Amino acid sequence: MIIHVNGESRGIGDGQTVAALLHELEIRADRVAVELNLEILDRKDFETRGLREGDRVEILSFIGGGAR
Amino acid sequence: MDTINDRLVIAGREFKSRLWVGTGKYKDFVETKKAIEASGADVVTVAVRRVNITDRSKENLLDYLDPKKYIILPNTAGCYTVEDAVRYARLARAAGVSDLVKLEVLGDEKTLFPDTAGLIEAAKILIKEGFIVLPYTNDDPIVAKKLVDIGCPAVMPLAAPIGSGLGIRNPYNLKIIMETVKVPIIVDAGVGTASDAALAMEYGADAVLMNTAIAGAQDPIAMAEAMKYGVWAGRLAYKAGRIPRKLYATASSPIEGML
């Protein structure tokens, strides 16, 4: 099925969880925030939250920035 | 300087340094780390952005700045609406470990001046959600008072436009803010060189936050160190109490014993 991760389409296995997606992308879960269809997820829900066709996932983390 | 008895406390949290620094605009993470070490700052601001999922080799800022060693202060830089600022603040809290946020609601791309009406609105929402909101605001004493009244434990008025290096454009307003509100004042943005930082502290600011003045200097690491001493010198001078200004001379050497 197709989901959208950070604005890009991506094929993933049916029923894949947020944690599995992060693992596949080699992203450390303890350093990111995940927004699923505009809902910010609790980190403890990454393991259980399943993804569905067409979901919009945003994965964000801290980068260098001052005021701008 | 006796830093033990001169700690800055905001919302019950102790901050070791009175120089806070941003982490943007550096050449690379190594330079970022070195400059921050040279500055002696224990508070570093960071932005929240999409993770690069196509280039996974990209290193993470937190590999260089240990969150156990530094207080990570996420900002809402680049947000021009209340909705965006609130969204980014919530994302920052989800990505990090604390409720601290440096709240920015910008009003205009050319000046990057704060939209103070939006700022107050966003601050209200976030404070209700338990955030410790440190608002980036204009050098306006009335707005500063409103921000404190709604529950901001500190205010961060600008010295001059972000990245402008113009120094303190309105020292009298800053002084009025310091007399108007009884919370720590962190002068944020617009500092150009060490004397600007010293001046802010001499006026009575509790801390200074800067990014471009260090990262944009020809030698960022040397400038970071200069800023450290500038802030120290200004703080010490403020605590020491300067002499009054007079129009005419007062001799330093005694007249007695002269031929």
mmCIF file of C-alpha atoms in Angstrom:
data_model
loop_
_atom_site.group_PDB
_atom_site.id
_atom_site.type_symbol
_atom_site.label_atom_id
_atom_site.label_comp_id
_atom_site.label_asym_id
_atom_site.label_seq_id
_atom_site.Cartn_x
_atom_site.Cartn_y
_atom_site.Cartn_z
ATOM 1 C CA MET A 1 0.000 0.000 0.000
ATOM 2 C CA ILE A 2 1.027 3.582 -0.548
ATOM 3 C CA ILE A 3 1.502 6.137 2.218
ATOM 4 C CA HIS A 4 3.027 9.611 2.170
ATOM 5 C CA VAL A 5 6.101 10.175 4.314
ATOM 6 C CA ASN A 6 7.404 13.725 4.606
ATOM 7 C CA GLY A 7 5.617 14.590 1.400
ATOM 8 C CA GLU A 8 6.904 11.621 -0.619
ATOM 9 C CA SER A 9 4.926 8.578 -1.692
ATOM 10 C CA ARG A 10 6.219 5.304 -0.392
ATOM 11 C CA GLY A 11 5.133 1.688 -0.649
ATOM 12 C CA ILE A 12 4.992 -0.279 2.597
ATOM 13 C CA GLY A 13 3.634 -3.645 3.730
ATOM 14 C CA ASP A 14 0.020 -3.878 4.861
ATOM 15 C CA GLY A 15 -0.521 -3.275 8.549
ATOM 16 C CA GLN A 16 2.980 -1.948 9.150
ATOM 17 C CA THR A 17 3.356 0.036 12.377
ATOM 18 C CA VAL A 18 4.907 3.455 12.839
ATOM 19 C CA ALA A 19 7.795 1.817 14.722
ATOM 20 C CA ALA A 20 8.419 -0.548 11.806
ATOM 21 C CA LEU A 21 8.426 2.345 9.369
ATOM 22 C CA LEU A 22 10.986 4.228 11.473
ATOM 23 C CA HIS A 23 13.095 1.089 11.696
ATOM 24 C CA GLU A 24 12.964 0.658 7.924
ATOM 25 C CA LEU A 25 14.038 4.282 7.476
ATOM 26 C CA GLU A 26 16.829 3.767 10.039
ATOM 27 C CA ILE A 27 15.505 6.601 12.178
ATOM 28 C CA ARG A 28 15.930 6.582 15.956
ATOM 29 C CA ALA A 29 12.473 6.760 17.480
ATOM 30 C CA ASP A 30 13.691 8.575 20.597
ATOM 31 C CA ARG A 31 14.762 11.607 18.590
ATOM 32 C CA VAL A 32 11.771 12.305 16.423
ATOM 33 C CA ALA A 33 8.197 13.470 16.555
ATOM 34 C CA VAL A 34 5.698 11.704 14.336
ATOM 35 C CA GLU A 35 2.541 13.301 13.060
ATOM 36 C CA LEU A 36 0.019 10.929 11.515
ATOM 37 C CA ASN A 37 -2.702 12.660 9.516
ATOM 38 C CA LEU A 38 -2.069 15.822 11.566
ATOM 39 C CA GLU A 39 -2.298 13.967 14.888
ATOM 40 C CA ILE A 40 0.904 14.057 16.924
ATOM 41 C CA LEU A 41 1.603 10.586 18.245
ATOM 42 C CA ASP A 42 2.803 9.653 21.677
ATOM 43 C CA ARG A 43 6.157 7.889 21.412
ATOM 44 C CA LYS A 44 4.823 4.921 23.340
ATOM 45 C CA ASP A 45 2.198 4.371 20.653
ATOM 46 C CA PHE A 46 4.726 3.947 17.810
ATOM 47 C CA GLU A 47 4.816 0.160 18.376
ATOM 48 C CA THR A 48 1.079 -0.306 18.219
ATOM 49 C CA ARG A 49 -0.111 2.311 15.780
ATOM 50 C CA GLY A 50 -0.756 0.691 12.401
ATOM 51 C CA LEU A 51 -0.590 2.579 9.111
ATOM 52 C CA ARG A 52 -3.311 2.609 6.479
ATOM 53 C CA GLU A 53 -3.438 3.264 2.755
ATOM 54 C CA GLY A 54 -3.066 6.972 1.978
ATOM 55 C CA ASP A 55 -1.860 7.942 5.468
ATOM 56 C CA ARG A 56 0.153 11.111 5.696
ATOM 57 C CA VAL A 57 3.118 10.703 7.995
ATOM 58 C CA GLU A 58 5.420 13.534 9.002
ATOM 59 C CA ILE A 59 8.653 12.700 10.787
ATOM 60 C CA LEU A 60 10.444 15.643 12.346
ATOM 61 C CA SER A 61 13.502 16.187 14.492
ATOM 62 C CA PHE A 62 15.683 18.954 15.848
ATOM 63 C CA ILE A 63 18.036 20.699 13.477
ATOM 64 C CA GLY A 64 20.407 23.616 13.812
ATOM 65 C CA GLY A 65 18.479 26.823 14.176
ATOM 66 C CA GLY A 66 18.684 30.040 16.049
ATOM 67 C CA ALA A 67 16.075 32.525 15.284
ATOM 68 C CA ARG A 68 16.097 31.584 11.626
ATOM 69 C CA MET B 1 32.866 35.470 38.278
ATOM 70 C CA ASP B 2 31.000 33.929 41.136
ATOM 71 C CA THR B 3 28.627 31.892 39.045
ATOM 72 C CA ILE B 4 27.534 29.746 41.987
ATOM 73 C CA ASN B 5 25.577 32.592 43.555
ATOM 74 C CA ASP B 6 24.563 34.156 40.290
ATOM 75 C CA ARG B 7 22.349 31.502 38.759
ATOM 76 C CA LEU B 8 19.530 32.362 36.463
ATOM 77 C CA VAL B 9 16.279 30.671 37.458
ATOM 78 C CA ILE B 10 13.266 30.481 35.141
ATOM 79 C CA ALA B 11 10.128 28.556 36.091
ATOM 80 C CA GLY B 12 12.080 26.742 38.798
ATOM 81 C CA ARG B 13 14.814 25.657 36.394
ATOM 82 C CA GLU B 14 18.385 26.721 36.955
ATOM 83 C CA PHE B 15 20.491 27.898 34.052
ATOM 84 C CA LYS B 16 24.248 27.982 34.449
ATOM 85 C CA SER B 17 25.061 30.349 31.636
ATOM 86 C CA ARG B 18 23.707 33.777 30.825
ATOM 87 C CA LEU B 19 24.749 33.412 27.222
ATOM 88 C CA TRP B 20 22.341 31.261 25.230
ATOM 89 C CA VAL B 21 23.171 30.314 21.684
ATOM 90 C CA GLY B 22 21.453 29.188 18.516
ATOM 91 C CA THR B 23 22.728 26.283 16.449
ATOM 92 C CA GLY B 24 21.956 27.502 12.925
ATOM 93 C CA LYS B 25 24.144 28.758 10.095
ATOM 94 C CA TYR B 26 27.330 26.905 11.041
ATOM 95 C CA LYS B 27 29.550 25.277 8.425
ATOM 96 C CA ASP B 28 29.050 21.826 9.950
ATOM 97 C CA PHE B 29 28.276 20.065 13.215
ATOM 98 C CA VAL B 30 31.922 20.037 14.292
ATOM 99 C CA GLU B 31 32.084 23.820 14.071
ATOM 100 C CA THR B 32 28.714 24.067 15.848
ATOM 101 C CA LYS B 33 30.001 21.962 18.725
ATOM 102 C CA LYS B 34 33.306 23.814 19.019
ATOM 103 C CA ALA B 35 31.664 27.234 18.979
ATOM 104 C CA ILE B 36 29.114 26.242 21.598
ATOM 105 C CA GLU B 37 31.840 24.837 23.823
ATOM 106 C CA ALA B 38 33.829 28.054 23.454
ATOM 107 C CA SER B 39 30.757 30.131 24.334
ATOM 108 C CA GLY B 40 30.248 28.292 27.611
ATOM 109 C CA ALA B 41 26.493 28.297 26.956
ATOM 110 C CA ASP B 42 24.383 25.558 28.492
ATOM 111 C CA VAL B 43 21.216 26.519 26.632
ATOM 112 C CA VAL B 44 21.048 25.882 22.903
ATOM 113 C CA THR B 45 18.143 26.657 20.638
ATOM 114 C CA VAL B 46 17.145 24.274 17.882
ATOM 115 C CA ALA B 47 14.535 24.268 15.150
ATOM 116 C CA VAL B 48 12.113 21.464 14.308
ATOM 117 C CA ARG B 49 12.126 20.253 10.715
ATOM 118 C CA ARG B 50 11.360 17.215 8.563
ATOM 119 C CA VAL B 51 13.881 14.398 8.834
ATOM 120 C CA ASN B 52 15.721 13.765 5.581
ATOM 121 C CA ILE B 53 14.444 10.318 4.667
ATOM 122 C CA THR B 54 16.209 10.036 1.328
ATOM 123 C CA ASP B 55 19.708 10.666 2.660
ATOM 124 C CA ARG B 56 19.831 8.570 5.815
ATOM 125 C CA SER B 57 23.561 9.066 6.238
ATOM 126 C CA LYS B 58 22.841 12.591 7.391
ATOM 127 C CA GLU B 59 24.007 13.047 10.936
ATOM 128 C CA ASN B 60 21.818 14.293 13.724
ATOM 129 C CA LEU B 61 22.545 17.500 15.608
ATOM 130 C CA LEU B 62 22.011 15.672 18.882
ATOM 131 C CA ASP B 63 24.972 13.412 18.058
ATOM 132 C CA TYR B 64 27.061 16.520 18.658
ATOM 133 C CA LEU B 65 25.081 18.225 21.396
ATOM 134 C CA ASP B 66 24.404 15.847 24.242
ATOM 135 C CA PRO B 67 20.936 16.618 25.640
ATOM 136 C CA LYS B 68 22.243 15.542 29.046
ATOM 137 C CA LYS B 69 24.851 18.287 28.917
ATOM 138 C CA TYR B 70 22.826 21.050 27.284
ATOM 139 C CA ILE B 71 19.352 22.387 27.831
ATOM 140 C CA ILE B 72 17.753 21.994 24.419
ATOM 141 C CA LEU B 73 15.405 24.889 23.749
ATOM 142 C CA PRO B 74 13.283 24.219 20.659
ATOM 143 C CA ASN B 75 11.960 27.220 18.789
ATOM 144 C CA THR B 76 9.090 27.787 16.414
ATOM 145 C CA ALA B 77 11.259 29.672 13.933
ATOM 146 C CA GLY B 78 9.723 30.161 10.526
ATOM 147 C CA CYS B 79 6.138 30.162 11.817
ATOM 148 C CA TYR B 80 3.980 33.050 10.654
ATOM 149 C CA THR B 81 0.636 31.978 12.083
ATOM 150 C CA VAL B 82 -0.665 31.043 15.519
ATOM 151 C CA GLU B 83 -1.688 27.614 14.163
ATOM 152 C CA ASP B 84 1.791 26.855 12.794
ATOM 153 C CA ALA B 85 3.562 28.049 15.934
ATOM 154 C CA VAL B 86 1.323 25.914 18.157
ATOM 155 C CA ARG B 87 1.771 22.900 15.863
ATOM 156 C CA TYR B 88 5.569 23.207 15.875
ATOM 157 C CA ALA B 89 5.674 23.698 19.637
ATOM 158 C CA ARG B 90 3.670 20.494 20.115
ATOM 159 C CA LEU B 91 5.957 18.644 17.681
ATOM 160 C CA ALA B 92 8.993 19.940 19.562
ATOM 161 C CA ARG B 93 7.614 18.607 22.806
ATOM 162 C CA ALA B 94 6.910 15.257 21.173
ATOM 163 C CA ALA B 95 10.439 15.088 19.732
ATOM 164 C CA GLY B 96 12.158 16.119 22.918
ATOM 165 C CA VAL B 97 11.900 15.659 26.607
ATOM 166 C CA SER B 98 10.805 18.984 28.017
ATOM 167 C CA ASP B 99 7.992 21.505 27.990
ATOM 168 C CA LEU B 100 10.302 24.400 27.159
ATOM 169 C CA VAL B 101 9.663 26.299 23.974
ATOM 170 C CA LYS B 102 11.019 29.517 22.567
ATOM 171 C CA LEU B 103 7.865 30.795 20.937
ATOM 172 C CA GLU B 104 8.159 32.782 17.730
ATOM 173 C CA VAL B 105 5.240 34.011 15.683
ATOM 174 C CA LEU B 106 6.761 36.098 12.933
ATOM 175 C CA GLY B 107 4.923 38.953 11.320
ATOM 176 C CA ASP B 108 6.923 39.756 8.244
ATOM 177 C CA GLU B 109 9.618 38.098 6.144
ATOM 178 C CA LYS B 110 11.663 41.207 5.581
ATOM 179 C CA THR B 111 12.044 42.254 9.217
ATOM 180 C CA LEU B 112 11.239 38.963 10.959
ATOM 181 C CA PHE B 113 9.644 41.143 13.608
ATOM 182 C CA PRO B 114 7.284 39.273 15.900
ATOM 183 C CA ASP B 115 3.534 39.359 15.319
ATOM 184 C CA THR B 116 2.870 40.253 18.933
ATOM 185 C CA ALA B 117 -0.902 39.791 18.750
ATOM 186 C CA GLY B 118 -0.378 36.278 17.370
ATOM 187 C CA LEU B 119 2.357 35.676 19.920
ATOM 188 C CA ILE B 120 0.052 36.380 22.859
ATOM 189 C CA GLU B 121 -2.665 34.183 21.372
ATOM 190 C CA ALA B 122 -0.287 31.266 20.754
ATOM 191 C CA ALA B 123 1.296 31.679 24.198
ATOM 192 C CA LYS B 124 -2.129 31.431 25.862
ATOM 193 C CA ILE B 125 -2.888 28.155 24.079
ATOM 194 C CA LEU B 126 0.491 26.605 24.894
ATOM 195 C CA ILE B 127 0.552 27.719 28.532
ATOM 196 C CA LYS B 128 -2.845 26.063 28.975
ATOM 197 C CA GLU B 129 -1.252 22.857 27.631
ATOM 198 C CA GLY B 130 1.537 23.023 30.215
ATOM 199 C CA PHE B 131 4.306 24.494 28.085
ATOM 200 C CA ILE B 132 6.961 26.755 29.571
ATOM 201 C CA VAL B 133 6.726 29.514 27.005
ATOM 202 C CA LEU B 134 9.685 31.821 26.453
ATOM 203 C CA PRO B 135 8.342 34.343 23.944
ATOM 204 C CA TYR B 136 10.457 36.108 21.332
ATOM 205 C CA THR B 137 8.919 39.553 21.378
ATOM 206 C CA ASN B 138 9.387 43.124 20.304
ATOM 207 C CA ASP B 139 11.027 45.724 22.555
ATOM 208 C CA ASP B 140 7.564 46.778 23.644
ATOM 209 C CA PRO B 141 6.992 47.046 27.419
ATOM 210 C CA ILE B 142 3.212 46.745 27.137
ATOM 211 C CA VAL B 143 3.409 43.499 25.171
ATOM 212 C CA ALA B 144 6.054 42.212 27.605
ATOM 213 C CA LYS B 145 3.675 42.872 30.488
ATOM 214 C CA LYS B 146 0.800 41.118 28.724
ATOM 215 C CA LEU B 147 3.005 38.076 28.103
ATOM 216 C CA VAL B 148 3.960 37.917 31.760
ATOM 217 C CA ASP B 149 0.343 38.425 32.847
ATOM 218 C CA ILE B 150 -0.777 35.373 30.868
ATOM 219 C CA GLY B 151 1.956 33.220 32.431
ATOM 220 C CA CYS B 152 5.237 33.510 30.524
ATOM 221 C CA PRO B 153 8.033 32.988 33.088
ATOM 222 C CA ALA B 154 10.480 35.143 31.082
ATOM 223 C CA VAL B 155 10.374 37.419 28.063
ATOM 224 C CA MET B 156 12.801 37.630 25.172
ATOM 225 C CA PRO B 157 12.734 41.069 23.601
ATOM 226 C CA LEU B 158 14.812 41.656 20.500
ATOM 227 C CA ALA B 159 17.782 44.021 20.402
ATOM 228 C CA ALA B 160 17.381 44.497 16.652
ATOM 229 C CA PRO B 161 16.055 42.444 13.713
ATOM 230 C CA ILE B 162 17.188 38.805 13.671
ATOM 231 C CA GLY B 163 20.602 38.408 12.067
ATOM 232 C CA SER B 164 20.998 42.150 11.540
ATOM 233 C CA GLY B 165 23.945 42.663 13.905
ATOM 234 C CA LEU B 166 22.726 46.183 14.616
ATOM 235 C CA GLY B 167 23.032 45.898 18.386
ATOM 236 C CA ILE B 168 20.546 47.362 20.835
ATOM 237 C CA ARG B 169 18.387 49.767 18.850
ATOM 238 C CA ASN B 170 16.188 50.879 21.695
ATOM 239 C CA PRO B 171 17.976 50.709 25.038
ATOM 240 C CA TYR B 172 15.368 52.873 26.748
ATOM 241 C CA ASN B 173 12.525 50.529 25.882
ATOM 242 C CA LEU B 174 14.589 47.592 27.112
ATOM 243 C CA LYS B 175 15.166 49.434 30.388
ATOM 244 C CA ILE B 176 11.461 50.146 30.709
ATOM 245 C CA ILE B 177 10.713 46.437 30.086
ATOM 246 C CA MET B 178 13.175 45.528 32.843
ATOM 247 C CA GLU B 179 11.423 47.889 35.223
ATOM 248 C CA THR B 180 7.925 46.865 34.140
ATOM 249 C CA VAL B 181 8.097 43.102 34.438
ATOM 250 C CA LYS B 182 9.527 41.122 37.306
ATOM 251 C CA VAL B 183 10.600 38.060 35.350
ATOM 252 C CA PRO B 184 13.960 37.362 33.693
ATOM 253 C CA ILE B 185 14.627 39.284 30.477
ATOM 254 C CA ILE B 186 16.621 37.525 27.791
ATOM 255 C CA VAL B 187 17.706 39.870 25.038
ATOM 256 C CA ASP B 188 17.251 37.889 21.863
ATOM 257 C CA ALA B 189 18.384 38.660 18.329
ATOM 258 C CA GLY B 190 20.212 41.518 16.688
ATOM 259 C CA VAL B 191 23.452 41.442 18.661
ATOM 260 C CA GLY B 192 26.493 42.042 16.440
ATOM 261 C CA THR B 193 29.571 41.821 18.602
ATOM 262 C CA ALA B 194 30.773 41.315 22.179
ATOM 263 C CA SER B 195 30.216 44.917 23.266
ATOM 264 C CA ASP B 196 26.535 44.620 22.298
ATOM 265 C CA ALA B 197 26.207 41.608 24.577
ATOM 266 C CA ALA B 198 28.045 43.420 27.369
ATOM 267 C CA LEU B 199 25.775 46.430 26.971
ATOM 268 C CA ALA B 200 22.627 44.305 27.167
ATOM 269 C CA MET B 201 23.865 42.807 30.429
ATOM 270 C CA GLU B 202 24.942 46.218 31.791
ATOM 271 C CA TYR B 203 21.426 47.472 31.209
ATOM 272 C CA GLY B 204 20.233 44.668 33.454
ATOM 273 C CA ALA B 205 19.283 41.871 31.079
ATOM 274 C CA ASP B 206 19.359 38.451 32.730
ATOM 275 C CA ALA B 207 20.748 36.684 29.667
ATOM 276 C CA VAL B 208 21.452 37.170 25.978
ATOM 277 C CA LEU B 209 20.562 34.788 23.165
ATOM 278 C CA MET B 210 22.318 34.965 19.829
ATOM 279 C CA ASN B 211 23.122 32.890 16.779
ATOM 280 C CA THR B 212 24.236 34.828 13.706
ATOM 281 C CA ALA B 213 26.693 37.068 15.569
ATOM 282 C CA ILE B 214 28.703 33.945 16.404
ATOM 283 C CA ALA B 215 27.978 31.631 13.463
ATOM 284 C CA GLY B 216 28.414 34.421 10.917
ATOM 285 C CA ALA B 217 31.692 35.759 12.321
ATOM 286 C CA GLN B 218 34.851 35.098 10.325
ATOM 287 C CA ASP B 219 36.080 32.977 13.222
ATOM 288 C CA PRO B 220 32.952 31.680 14.974
ATOM 289 C CA ILE B 221 34.857 29.889 17.711
ATOM 290 C CA ALA B 222 36.855 32.995 18.697
ATOM 291 C CA MET B 223 33.674 35.100 18.569
ATOM 292 C CA ALA B 224 31.872 32.583 20.774
ATOM 293 C CA GLU B 225 34.581 33.049 23.380
ATOM 294 C CA ALA B 226 34.423 36.839 23.003
ATOM 295 C CA MET B 227 30.671 36.692 23.611
ATOM 296 C CA LYS B 228 31.205 34.649 26.748
ATOM 297 C CA TYR B 229 33.471 37.347 28.180
ATOM 298 C CA GLY B 230 31.216 40.119 26.906
ATOM 299 C CA VAL B 231 28.256 38.673 28.796
ATOM 300 C CA TRP B 232 30.369 38.088 31.913
ATOM 301 C CA ALA B 233 31.829 41.603 31.833
ATOM 302 C CA GLY B 234 28.414 43.171 31.367
ATOM 303 C CA ARG B 235 26.863 41.121 34.153
ATOM 304 C CA LEU B 236 29.701 41.927 36.567
ATOM 305 C CA ALA B 237 29.530 45.618 35.731
ATOM 306 C CA TYR B 238 25.774 45.604 36.286
ATOM 307 C CA LYS B 239 26.164 43.944 39.671
ATOM 308 C CA ALA B 240 29.100 46.202 40.601
ATOM 309 C CA GLY B 241 27.081 49.365 39.934
ATOM 310 C CA ARG B 242 28.612 51.909 37.612
ATOM 311 C CA ILE B 243 29.585 55.472 38.564
ATOM 312 C CA PRO B 244 27.215 58.246 37.607
ATOM 313 C CA ARG B 245 27.947 60.230 34.452
ATOM 314 C CA LYS B 246 29.181 63.792 35.074
ATOM 315 C CA LEU B 247 29.984 66.610 32.739
ATOM 316 C CA TYR B 248 33.216 67.738 34.413
ATOM 317 C CA ALA B 249 36.369 66.050 35.676
ATOM 318 C CA THR B 250 37.038 64.759 39.177
ATOM 319 C CA ALA B 251 40.728 64.279 39.931
ATOM 320 C CA SER B 252 41.764 60.776 40.873
ATOM 321 C CA SER B 253 45.046 61.859 42.522
ATOM 322 C CA PRO B 254 45.065 63.840 45.797
ATOM 323 C CA ILE B 255 46.033 67.527 45.804
ATOM 324 C CA GLU B 256 47.600 67.149 49.272
ATOM 325 C CA GLY B 257 51.402 66.846 49.259
ATOM 326 C CA MET B 258 51.886 68.744 46.058
ATOM 327 C CA LEU B 259 54.696 71.345 45.919
#
